[in-house]
Short mmCIF file of C-alpha atoms in Angstrom, two decimals:
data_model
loop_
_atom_site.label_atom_id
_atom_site.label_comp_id
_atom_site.label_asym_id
_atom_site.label_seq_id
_atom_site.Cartn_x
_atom_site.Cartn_y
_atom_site.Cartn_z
CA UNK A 1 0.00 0.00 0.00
CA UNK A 2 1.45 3.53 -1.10
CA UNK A 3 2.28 5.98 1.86
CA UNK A 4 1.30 8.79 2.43
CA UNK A 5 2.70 12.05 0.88
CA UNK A 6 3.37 15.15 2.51
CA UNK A 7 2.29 18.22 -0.30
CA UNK A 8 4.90 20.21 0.36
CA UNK A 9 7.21 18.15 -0.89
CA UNK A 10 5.89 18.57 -4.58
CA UNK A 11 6.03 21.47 -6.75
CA UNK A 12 3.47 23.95 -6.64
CA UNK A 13 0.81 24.40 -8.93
CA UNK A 14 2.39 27.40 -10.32
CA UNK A 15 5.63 25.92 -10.68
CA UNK A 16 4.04 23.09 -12.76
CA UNK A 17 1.58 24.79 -14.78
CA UNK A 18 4.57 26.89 -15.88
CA UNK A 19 6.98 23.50 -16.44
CA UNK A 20 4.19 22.13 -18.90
CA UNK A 21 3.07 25.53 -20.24
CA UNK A 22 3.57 24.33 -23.60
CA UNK A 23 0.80 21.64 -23.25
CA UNK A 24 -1.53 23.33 -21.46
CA UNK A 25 -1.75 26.31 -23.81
CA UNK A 26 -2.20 23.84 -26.68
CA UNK A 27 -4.56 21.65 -25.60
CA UNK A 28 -6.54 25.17 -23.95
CA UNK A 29 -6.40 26.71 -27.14
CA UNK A 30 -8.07 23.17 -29.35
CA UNK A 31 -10.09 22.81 -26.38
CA UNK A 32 -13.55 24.39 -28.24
CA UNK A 33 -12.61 22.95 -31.56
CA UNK A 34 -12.30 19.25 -29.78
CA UNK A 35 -15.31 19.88 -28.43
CA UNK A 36 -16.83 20.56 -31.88
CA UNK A 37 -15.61 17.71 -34.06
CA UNK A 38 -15.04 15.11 -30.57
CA UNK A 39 -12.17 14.19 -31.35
CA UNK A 40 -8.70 15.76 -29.92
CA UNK A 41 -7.35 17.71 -33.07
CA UNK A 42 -3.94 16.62 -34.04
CA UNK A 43 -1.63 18.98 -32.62
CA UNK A 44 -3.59 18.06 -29.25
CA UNK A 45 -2.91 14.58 -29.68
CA UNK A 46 0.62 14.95 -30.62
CA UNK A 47 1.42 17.05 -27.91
CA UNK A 48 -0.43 14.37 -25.67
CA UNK A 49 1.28 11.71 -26.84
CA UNK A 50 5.15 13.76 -26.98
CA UNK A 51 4.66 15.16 -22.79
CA UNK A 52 7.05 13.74 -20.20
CA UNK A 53 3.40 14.20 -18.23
CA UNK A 54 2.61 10.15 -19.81
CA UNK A 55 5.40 8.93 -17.51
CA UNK A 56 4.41 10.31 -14.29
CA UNK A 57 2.87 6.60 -12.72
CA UNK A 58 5.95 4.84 -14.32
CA UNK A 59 8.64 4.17 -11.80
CA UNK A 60 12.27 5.42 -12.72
CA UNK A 61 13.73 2.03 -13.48
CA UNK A 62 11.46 1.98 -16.04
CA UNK A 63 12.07 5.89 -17.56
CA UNK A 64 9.26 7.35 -15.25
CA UNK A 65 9.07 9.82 -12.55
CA UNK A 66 7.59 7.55 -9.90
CA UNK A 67 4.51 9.92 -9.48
CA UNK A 68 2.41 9.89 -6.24
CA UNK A 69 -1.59 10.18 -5.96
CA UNK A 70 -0.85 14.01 -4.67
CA UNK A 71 1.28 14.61 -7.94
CA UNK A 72 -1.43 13.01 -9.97
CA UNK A 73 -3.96 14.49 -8.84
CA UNK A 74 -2.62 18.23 -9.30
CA UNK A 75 -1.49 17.39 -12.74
CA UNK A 76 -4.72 15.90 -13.78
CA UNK A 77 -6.28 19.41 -12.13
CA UNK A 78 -3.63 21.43 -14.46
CA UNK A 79 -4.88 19.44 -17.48
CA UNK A 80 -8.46 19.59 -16.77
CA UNK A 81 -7.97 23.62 -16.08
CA UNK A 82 -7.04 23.51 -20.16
CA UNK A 83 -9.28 20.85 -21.51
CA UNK A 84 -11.02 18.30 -19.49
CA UNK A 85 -11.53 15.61 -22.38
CA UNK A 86 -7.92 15.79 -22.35
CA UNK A 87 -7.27 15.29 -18.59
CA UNK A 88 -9.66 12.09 -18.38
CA UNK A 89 -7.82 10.75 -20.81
CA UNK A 90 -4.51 11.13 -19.59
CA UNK A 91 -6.01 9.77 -15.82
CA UNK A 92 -6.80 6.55 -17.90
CA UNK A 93 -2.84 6.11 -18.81
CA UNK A 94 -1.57 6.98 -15.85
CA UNK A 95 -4.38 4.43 -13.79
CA UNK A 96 -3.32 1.42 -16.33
CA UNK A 97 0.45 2.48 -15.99
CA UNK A 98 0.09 2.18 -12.20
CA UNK A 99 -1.84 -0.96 -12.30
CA UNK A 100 0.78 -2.76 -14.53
CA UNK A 101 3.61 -1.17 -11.68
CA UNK A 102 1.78 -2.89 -9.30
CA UNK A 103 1.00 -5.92 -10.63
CA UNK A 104 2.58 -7.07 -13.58
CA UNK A 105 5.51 -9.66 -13.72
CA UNK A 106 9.19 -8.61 -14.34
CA UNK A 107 8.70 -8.83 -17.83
CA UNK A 108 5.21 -7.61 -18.44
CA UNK A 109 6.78 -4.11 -16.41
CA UNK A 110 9.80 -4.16 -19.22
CA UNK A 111 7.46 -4.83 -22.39
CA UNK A 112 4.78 -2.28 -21.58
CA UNK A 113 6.20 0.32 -18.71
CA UNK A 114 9.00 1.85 -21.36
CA UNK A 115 6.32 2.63 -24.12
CA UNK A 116 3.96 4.10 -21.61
CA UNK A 117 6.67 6.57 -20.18
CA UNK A 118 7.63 7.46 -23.97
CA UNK A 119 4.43 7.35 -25.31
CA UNK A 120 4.56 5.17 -28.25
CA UNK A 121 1.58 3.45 -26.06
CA UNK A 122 -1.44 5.26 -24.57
CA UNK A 123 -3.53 2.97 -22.50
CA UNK A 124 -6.69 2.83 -21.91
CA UNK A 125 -9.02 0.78 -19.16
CA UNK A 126 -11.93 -1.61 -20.53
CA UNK A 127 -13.93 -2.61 -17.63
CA UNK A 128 -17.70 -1.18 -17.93
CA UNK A 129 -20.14 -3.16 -20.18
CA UNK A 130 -23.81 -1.85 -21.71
CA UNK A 131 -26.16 -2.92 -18.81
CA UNK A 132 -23.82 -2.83 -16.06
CA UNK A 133 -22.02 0.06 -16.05
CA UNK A 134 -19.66 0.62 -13.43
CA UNK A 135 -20.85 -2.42 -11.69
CA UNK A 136 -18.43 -4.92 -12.38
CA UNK A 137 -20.63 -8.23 -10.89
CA UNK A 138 -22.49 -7.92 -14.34
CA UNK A 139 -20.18 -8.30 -17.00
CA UNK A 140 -20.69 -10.39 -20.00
CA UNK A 141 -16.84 -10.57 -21.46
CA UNK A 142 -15.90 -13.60 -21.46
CA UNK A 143 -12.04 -15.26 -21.51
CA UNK A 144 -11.69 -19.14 -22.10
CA UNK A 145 -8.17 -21.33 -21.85
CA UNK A 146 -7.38 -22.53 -25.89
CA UNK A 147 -4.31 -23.64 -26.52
CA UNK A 148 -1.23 -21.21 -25.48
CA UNK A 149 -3.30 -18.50 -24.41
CA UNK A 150 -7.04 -17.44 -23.67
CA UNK A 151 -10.21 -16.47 -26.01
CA UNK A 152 -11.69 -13.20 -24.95
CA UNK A 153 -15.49 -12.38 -26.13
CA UNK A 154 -17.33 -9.40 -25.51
CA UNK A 155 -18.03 -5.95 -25.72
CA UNK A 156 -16.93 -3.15 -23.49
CA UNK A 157 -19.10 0.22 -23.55
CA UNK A 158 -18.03 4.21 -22.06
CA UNK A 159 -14.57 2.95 -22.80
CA UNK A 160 -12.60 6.20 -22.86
CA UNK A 161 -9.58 6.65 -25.30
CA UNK A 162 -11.41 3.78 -27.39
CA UNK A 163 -9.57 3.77 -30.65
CA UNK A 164 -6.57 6.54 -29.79
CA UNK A 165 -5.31 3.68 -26.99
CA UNK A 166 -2.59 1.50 -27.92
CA UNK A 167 -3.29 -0.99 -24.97
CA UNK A 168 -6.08 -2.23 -22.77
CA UNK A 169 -6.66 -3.30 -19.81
CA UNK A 170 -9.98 -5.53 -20.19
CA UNK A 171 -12.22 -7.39 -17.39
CA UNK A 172 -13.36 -11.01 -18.55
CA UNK A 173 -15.39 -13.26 -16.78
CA UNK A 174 -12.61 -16.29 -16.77
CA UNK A 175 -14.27 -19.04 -14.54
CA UNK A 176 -18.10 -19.27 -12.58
CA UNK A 177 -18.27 -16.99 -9.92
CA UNK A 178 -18.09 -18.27 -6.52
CA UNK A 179 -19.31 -15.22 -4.86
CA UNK A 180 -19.42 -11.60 -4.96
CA UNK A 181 -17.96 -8.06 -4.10
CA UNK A 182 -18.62 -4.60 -4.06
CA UNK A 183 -15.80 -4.72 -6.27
CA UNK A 184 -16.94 -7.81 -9.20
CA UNK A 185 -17.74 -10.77 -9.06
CA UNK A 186 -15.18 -13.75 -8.10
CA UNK A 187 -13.39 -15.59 -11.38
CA UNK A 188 -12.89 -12.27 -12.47
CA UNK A 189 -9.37 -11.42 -14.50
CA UNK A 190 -7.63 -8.03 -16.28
CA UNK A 191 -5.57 -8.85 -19.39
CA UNK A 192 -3.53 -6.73 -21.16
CA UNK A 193 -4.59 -6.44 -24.83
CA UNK A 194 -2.88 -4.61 -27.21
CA UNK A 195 -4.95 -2.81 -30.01
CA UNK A 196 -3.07 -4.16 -32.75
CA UNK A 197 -4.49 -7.87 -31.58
CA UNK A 198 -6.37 -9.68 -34.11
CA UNK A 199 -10.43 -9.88 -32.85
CA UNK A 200 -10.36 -6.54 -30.85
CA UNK A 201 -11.69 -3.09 -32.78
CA UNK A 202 -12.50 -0.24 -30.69
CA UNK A 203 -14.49 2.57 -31.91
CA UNK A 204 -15.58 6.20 -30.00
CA UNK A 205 -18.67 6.04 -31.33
CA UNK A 206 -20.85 7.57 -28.87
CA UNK A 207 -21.76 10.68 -29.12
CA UNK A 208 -21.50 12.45 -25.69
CA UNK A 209 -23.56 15.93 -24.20
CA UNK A 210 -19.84 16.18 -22.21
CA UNK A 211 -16.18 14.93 -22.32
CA UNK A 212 -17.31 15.00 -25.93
CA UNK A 213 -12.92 14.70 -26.79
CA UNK A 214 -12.56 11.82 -24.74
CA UNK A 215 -12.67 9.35 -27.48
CA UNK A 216 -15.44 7.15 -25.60
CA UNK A 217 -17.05 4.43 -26.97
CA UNK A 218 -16.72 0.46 -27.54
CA UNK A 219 -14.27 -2.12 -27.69
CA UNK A 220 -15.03 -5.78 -29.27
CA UNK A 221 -13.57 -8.51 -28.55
CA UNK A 222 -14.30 -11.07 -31.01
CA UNK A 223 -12.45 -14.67 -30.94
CA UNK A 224 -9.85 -12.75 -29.33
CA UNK A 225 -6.61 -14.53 -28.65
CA UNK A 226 -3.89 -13.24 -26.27
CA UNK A 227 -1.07 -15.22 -24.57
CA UNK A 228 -1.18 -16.36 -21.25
CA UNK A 229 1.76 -13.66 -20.24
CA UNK A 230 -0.97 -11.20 -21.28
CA UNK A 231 -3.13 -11.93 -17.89
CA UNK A 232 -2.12 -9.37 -15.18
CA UNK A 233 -2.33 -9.92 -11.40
CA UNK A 234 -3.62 -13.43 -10.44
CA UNK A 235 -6.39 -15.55 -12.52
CA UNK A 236 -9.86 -14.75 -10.82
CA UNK A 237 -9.27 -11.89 -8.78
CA UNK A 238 -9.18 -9.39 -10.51
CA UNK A 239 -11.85 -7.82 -7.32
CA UNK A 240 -8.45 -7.31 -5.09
CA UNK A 241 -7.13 -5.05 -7.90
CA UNK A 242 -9.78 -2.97 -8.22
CA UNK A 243 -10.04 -2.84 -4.62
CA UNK A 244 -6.51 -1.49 -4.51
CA UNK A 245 -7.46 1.20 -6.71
CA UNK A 246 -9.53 2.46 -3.97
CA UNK A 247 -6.88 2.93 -2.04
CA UNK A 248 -4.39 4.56 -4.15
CA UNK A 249 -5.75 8.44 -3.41
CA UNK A 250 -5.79 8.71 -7.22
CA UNK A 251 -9.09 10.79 -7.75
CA UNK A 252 -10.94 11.81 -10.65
CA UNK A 253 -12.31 14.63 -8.07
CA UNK A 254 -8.97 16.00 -9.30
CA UNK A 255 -10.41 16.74 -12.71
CA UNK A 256 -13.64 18.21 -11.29
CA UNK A 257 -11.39 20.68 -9.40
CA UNK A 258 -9.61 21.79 -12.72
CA UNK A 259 -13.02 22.35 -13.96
CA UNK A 260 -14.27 24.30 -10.99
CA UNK A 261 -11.08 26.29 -11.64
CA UNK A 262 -11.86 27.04 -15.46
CA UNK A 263 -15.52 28.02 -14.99
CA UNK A 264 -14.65 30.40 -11.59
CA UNK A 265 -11.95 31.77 -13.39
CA UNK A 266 -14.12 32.68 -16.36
CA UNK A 267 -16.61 34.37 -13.94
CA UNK A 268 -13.86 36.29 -12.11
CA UNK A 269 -12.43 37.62 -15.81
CA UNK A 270 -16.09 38.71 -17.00
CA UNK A 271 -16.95 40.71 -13.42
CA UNK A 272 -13.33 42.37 -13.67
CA UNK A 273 -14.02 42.94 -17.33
CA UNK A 274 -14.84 46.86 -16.32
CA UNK A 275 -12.35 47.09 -14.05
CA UNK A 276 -12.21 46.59 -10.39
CA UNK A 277 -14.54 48.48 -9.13
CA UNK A 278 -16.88 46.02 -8.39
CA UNK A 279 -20.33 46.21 -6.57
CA UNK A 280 -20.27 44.19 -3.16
CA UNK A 281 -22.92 41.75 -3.92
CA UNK A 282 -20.87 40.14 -7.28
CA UNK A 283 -17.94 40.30 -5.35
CA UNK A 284 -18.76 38.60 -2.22
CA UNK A 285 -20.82 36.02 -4.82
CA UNK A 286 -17.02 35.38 -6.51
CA UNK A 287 -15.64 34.79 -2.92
CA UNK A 288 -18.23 32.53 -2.05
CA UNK A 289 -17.40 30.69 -5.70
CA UNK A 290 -13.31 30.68 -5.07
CA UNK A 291 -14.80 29.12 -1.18
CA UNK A 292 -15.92 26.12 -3.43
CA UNK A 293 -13.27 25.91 -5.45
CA UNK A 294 -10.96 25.60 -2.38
CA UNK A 295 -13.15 23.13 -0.81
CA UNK A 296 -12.94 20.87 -3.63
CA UNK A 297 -9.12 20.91 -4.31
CA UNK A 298 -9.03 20.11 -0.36
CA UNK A 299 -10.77 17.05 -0.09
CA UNK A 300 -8.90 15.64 -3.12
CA UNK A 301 -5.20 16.59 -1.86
CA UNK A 302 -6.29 14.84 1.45
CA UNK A 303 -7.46 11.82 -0.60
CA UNK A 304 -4.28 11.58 -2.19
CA UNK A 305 -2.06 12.35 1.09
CA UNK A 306 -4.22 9.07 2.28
CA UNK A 307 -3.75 10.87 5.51
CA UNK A 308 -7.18 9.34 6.84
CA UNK A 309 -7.78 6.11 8.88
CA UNK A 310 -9.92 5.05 5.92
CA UNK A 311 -8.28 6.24 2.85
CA UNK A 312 -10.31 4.06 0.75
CA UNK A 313 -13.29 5.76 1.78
CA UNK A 314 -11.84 8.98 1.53
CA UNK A 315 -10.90 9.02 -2.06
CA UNK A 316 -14.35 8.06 -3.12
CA UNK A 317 -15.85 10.64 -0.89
CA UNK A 318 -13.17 12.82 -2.87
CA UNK A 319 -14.88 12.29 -6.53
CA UNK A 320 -18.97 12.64 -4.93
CA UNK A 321 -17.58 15.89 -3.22
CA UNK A 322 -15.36 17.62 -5.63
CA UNK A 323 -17.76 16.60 -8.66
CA UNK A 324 -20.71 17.77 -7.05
CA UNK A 325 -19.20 21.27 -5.76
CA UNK A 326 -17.34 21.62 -9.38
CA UNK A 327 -21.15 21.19 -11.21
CA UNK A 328 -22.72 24.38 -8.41
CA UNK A 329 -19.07 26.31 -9.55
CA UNK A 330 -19.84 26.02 -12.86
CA UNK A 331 -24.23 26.91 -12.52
CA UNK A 332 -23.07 29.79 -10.51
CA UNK A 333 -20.57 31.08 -12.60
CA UNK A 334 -23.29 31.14 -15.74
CA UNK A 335 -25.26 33.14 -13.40
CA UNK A 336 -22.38 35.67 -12.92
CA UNK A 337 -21.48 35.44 -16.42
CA UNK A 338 -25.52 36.57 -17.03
CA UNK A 339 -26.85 36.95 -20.49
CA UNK A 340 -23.32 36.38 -22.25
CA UNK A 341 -23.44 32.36 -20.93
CA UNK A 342 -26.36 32.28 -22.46
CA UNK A 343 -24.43 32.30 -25.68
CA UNK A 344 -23.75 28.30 -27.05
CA UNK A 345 -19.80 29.63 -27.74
CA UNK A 346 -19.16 30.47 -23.96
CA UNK A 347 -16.80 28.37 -22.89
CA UNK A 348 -18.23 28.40 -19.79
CA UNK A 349 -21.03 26.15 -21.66
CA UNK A 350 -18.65 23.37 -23.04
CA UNK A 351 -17.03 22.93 -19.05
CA UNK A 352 -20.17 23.02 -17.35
CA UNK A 353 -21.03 19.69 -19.47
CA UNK A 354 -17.77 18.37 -18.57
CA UNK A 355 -18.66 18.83 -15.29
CA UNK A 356 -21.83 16.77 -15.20
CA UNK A 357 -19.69 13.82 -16.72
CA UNK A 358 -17.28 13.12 -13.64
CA UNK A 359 -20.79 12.22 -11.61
CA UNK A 360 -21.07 9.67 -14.65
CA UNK A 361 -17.84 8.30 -14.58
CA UNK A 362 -16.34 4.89 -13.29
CA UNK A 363 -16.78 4.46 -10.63
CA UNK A 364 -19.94 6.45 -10.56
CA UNK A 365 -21.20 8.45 -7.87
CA UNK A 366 -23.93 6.15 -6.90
CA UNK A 367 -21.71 3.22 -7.37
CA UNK A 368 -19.06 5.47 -5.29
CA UNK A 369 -21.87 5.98 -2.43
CA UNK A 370 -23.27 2.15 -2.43
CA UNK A 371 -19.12 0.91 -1.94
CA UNK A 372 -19.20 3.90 1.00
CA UNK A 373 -22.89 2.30 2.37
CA UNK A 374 -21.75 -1.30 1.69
CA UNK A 375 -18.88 -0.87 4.59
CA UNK A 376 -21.04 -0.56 7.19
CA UNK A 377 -22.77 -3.89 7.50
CA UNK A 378 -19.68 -6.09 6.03
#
C-alpha cells in the first residue's frame, strides 16, 4: 500500500503549470474545436502523446518519474484547467500504468512500462459493459483457456480513449463466480490487450452531451486470442485489484477541481471585465465561488495524502464531493457570467457539461456511495 505524501514536498501548482506551459496552452487553445468535431485535433494529440506528463505513474527504473496520488492528482487538475476531455484521458494512462507497476511480472513491467513513459503506447481501461455500467458483478466478457493462451469475447461500452489507446486493460469473466464483491464478481481477470491484436476493434462512437474529446465508446472482442503472459495480477481476482485502486488516493475529483477552476476563473475575468470596481454583492458572490473551489481541491489533496484512517473511503468521498461542488461552480458562474453564458460559444457552456460527466464516470457516484454504504454492514 502507497504511503502517504506530505504536499509540500511537490512542486506547486504554479511551478508546474509553468513547467508544462507548452501543453496546457495547446490543448486550452483546441479545447472548443475538440469539443466541436469530438475528437482531440492533431496537434492536441501529438502534444499528448510527446509530454514527459505520460510517464508520471511509471517508476524510474522503467524511464518514469515515480509519481504519487498528490502529484497526480494536481497534474490531472492542471490538465483539466485547459481541456477536461484531455485530462480524463490522460487519468486513464496513468491508472493502467500504475496498475501494470503494481502488478505485472518482471517482464510484463519491461514490455509495456518503457512505451507508456515514452508514449509510443497510450492505454486505456476496458472494464464497464452496456447494462452494467460501473458495476463490475455484471459483466458479459468472457475469456476461455485454448491452446497457449485465452479467447476473450465481448463488448466493453463508455470505454474512454477507445480507438486513440494503444493498450487495454480488459475485465473477462474467466471461470463461474463463486461469490461476490462490491468490487466484481469472483473468477474475475484483467488482461492486457494490445490494439493491434487480431479480434479486438474499438471505436468512440458515442456521441457524448460532455467529455465529448474523450474518445469514448466500444471495444469488441471477437475470438480474441492473447497469450497467457498477457493476464495481469492473479487468474480470478481481478476484485483485489480494483479494490486497490480504492486505495491509491488517485481521484478523478482532481479533474472536477480543474473544472471548478476554469468556470470560476471565467466568472472572475467577466466581473473584472470593467475594471475593479466592483459592486459588493458580485464580489462577495465570486468569494463565495473561489470558497468552493478551495473546498474541492481540499478534499482531493487529502485523498491523495491518504492521511485518513480510511483512505479508501476517503478518495471516493473525494470524486462525490469535488464533482458535485465543481457542477454548483460552474451553474453559478453562468449566473455571474448573465446573459453572455447564455451564448452556445461560452466556454463556460462546453465545461459546465464536462462537469456533469465526472458524476457519470467509473466508478460512478452512486456506485461510489453504495461501496461507502456497503462498509457498514460487512
Amino acid at each position: 500500500m502507497p504511503a502517504a505524501t506530505d504536499l509540500t514536498h511537490l512542486p506547486s501548482r504554479t511551478r508546474l503549470a509553468a513547467r508544462h506551459t507548452g501543453l496546457l496552452t495547446t490543448l486550452k487553445t483546441h479545447a472548443a474545436e475538440a469539443d466541436t468535431h469530438a475528437r482531440l485535433p492533431a496537434p492536441a494529440l501529438a502534444a499528448l502523446r510527446a509530454s514527459p506528463l505520460l510517464a508520471t505513474a511509471v517508476p524510474q527504473a522503467y524511464g518514469g518519474h515515480d509519481g504519487t496520488a498528490p502529484l497526480i492528482n494536481r497534474l490531472a487538475e492542471l490538465v483539466a484547467e485547459a481541456d477536461p476531455s484531455a485530462a480524463i484521458i490522460l487519468f486513464q494512462h496513468w491508472a493502467v500504468s500504475a496498475r501494470i507497476t503494481e502488478w505485472a511480472t518482471s517482464a510484463q513491467r519491461e514490455r509495456c512500462l518503457p512505451r507508456l513513459a515514452d508514449g509510443r503506447w497510450l492505454a486505456a481501461s476496458a472494464w464497464s459493459e452496456q447494462g452494467a455500467g460501473a458495476d463490475k458483478r455484471n459483466i458479459q466478457t468472457t475469456a476461455r483457456r485454448v491452446p497457449g493462451g485465452w479467447r476473450l469475447d465481448g463488448t466493453k461500452a463508455f470505454t474512454t480513449g477507445a480507438g486513440l489507446a494503444d493498450l487495454y486493460l480488459v475485465l473477462a469473466q474467466t471461470r463461474p463466480p463463486a461469490g461476490d464483491s462490491a468490487y466484481g464478481r469472483d473468477g474475475q481477470t484483467f488482461f492486457l490487450v494490445e490494439a493491434d491484436r487480431p479480434g479486438i476493434t474499438a471505436h468512440a462512437s458515442l456521441d457524448l452531451v460532455g467529455m465529448r474529446a474523450s474518445a469514448t465508446g466500444t471495444v469488441t472482442l471477437d475470438a480474441c486470442t492473447v497469450p497467457d503472459d498477457a493476464v495481469l495480477g492473479p487468474e480470478g481476482k481481478a476484485a483485489d485489484i480494483i479494490r486497490g485502486v480504492r486505495e491509491s488516493g488517485a481521484s478523478l475529483g482532481a479533474v472536477a477541481v480543474g473544472i471548478a477552476e476554469a468556470a470560476y476563473r471565467l466568472a472572475l475575468a467577466h466581473t473584472l471585465k470593467n475594471g475593479p470596481a466592483v459592486p459588493q454583492a458580485p464580489r462577495h458572490r465570486l468569494a463565495d465561488l473561489a470558497a468552493r473551489v478551495a473546498q474541492a481541491r481540499a478534499i482531493v489533496d487529502s485523498a491523495g495524502r491518504r492521511e485518513s484512517p480510511d483512505p479508501g473511503t476517503l478518495t471516493l468521498h473525494s470524486k462525490t464531493a469535488a464533482s458535485a461542488l465543481a457542477e454548483e461552480v460552474c451553474l453559478e458562474a453562468q449566473r455571474l457570467i448573465g446573459s453572455a453564458a447564455f451564448l452556445r460559444a461560452h466556454p463556460v457552456n462546453r465545461i459546465s457539461r464536462d462537469a456533469r460527466a465526472i458524476a457519470l464516470m467509473g466508478p460512478t457516484n452512486d456506485l461510489c456511495r453504495e461501496l461507502v454504504t456497503t462498509q457498514w454492514t460487512a
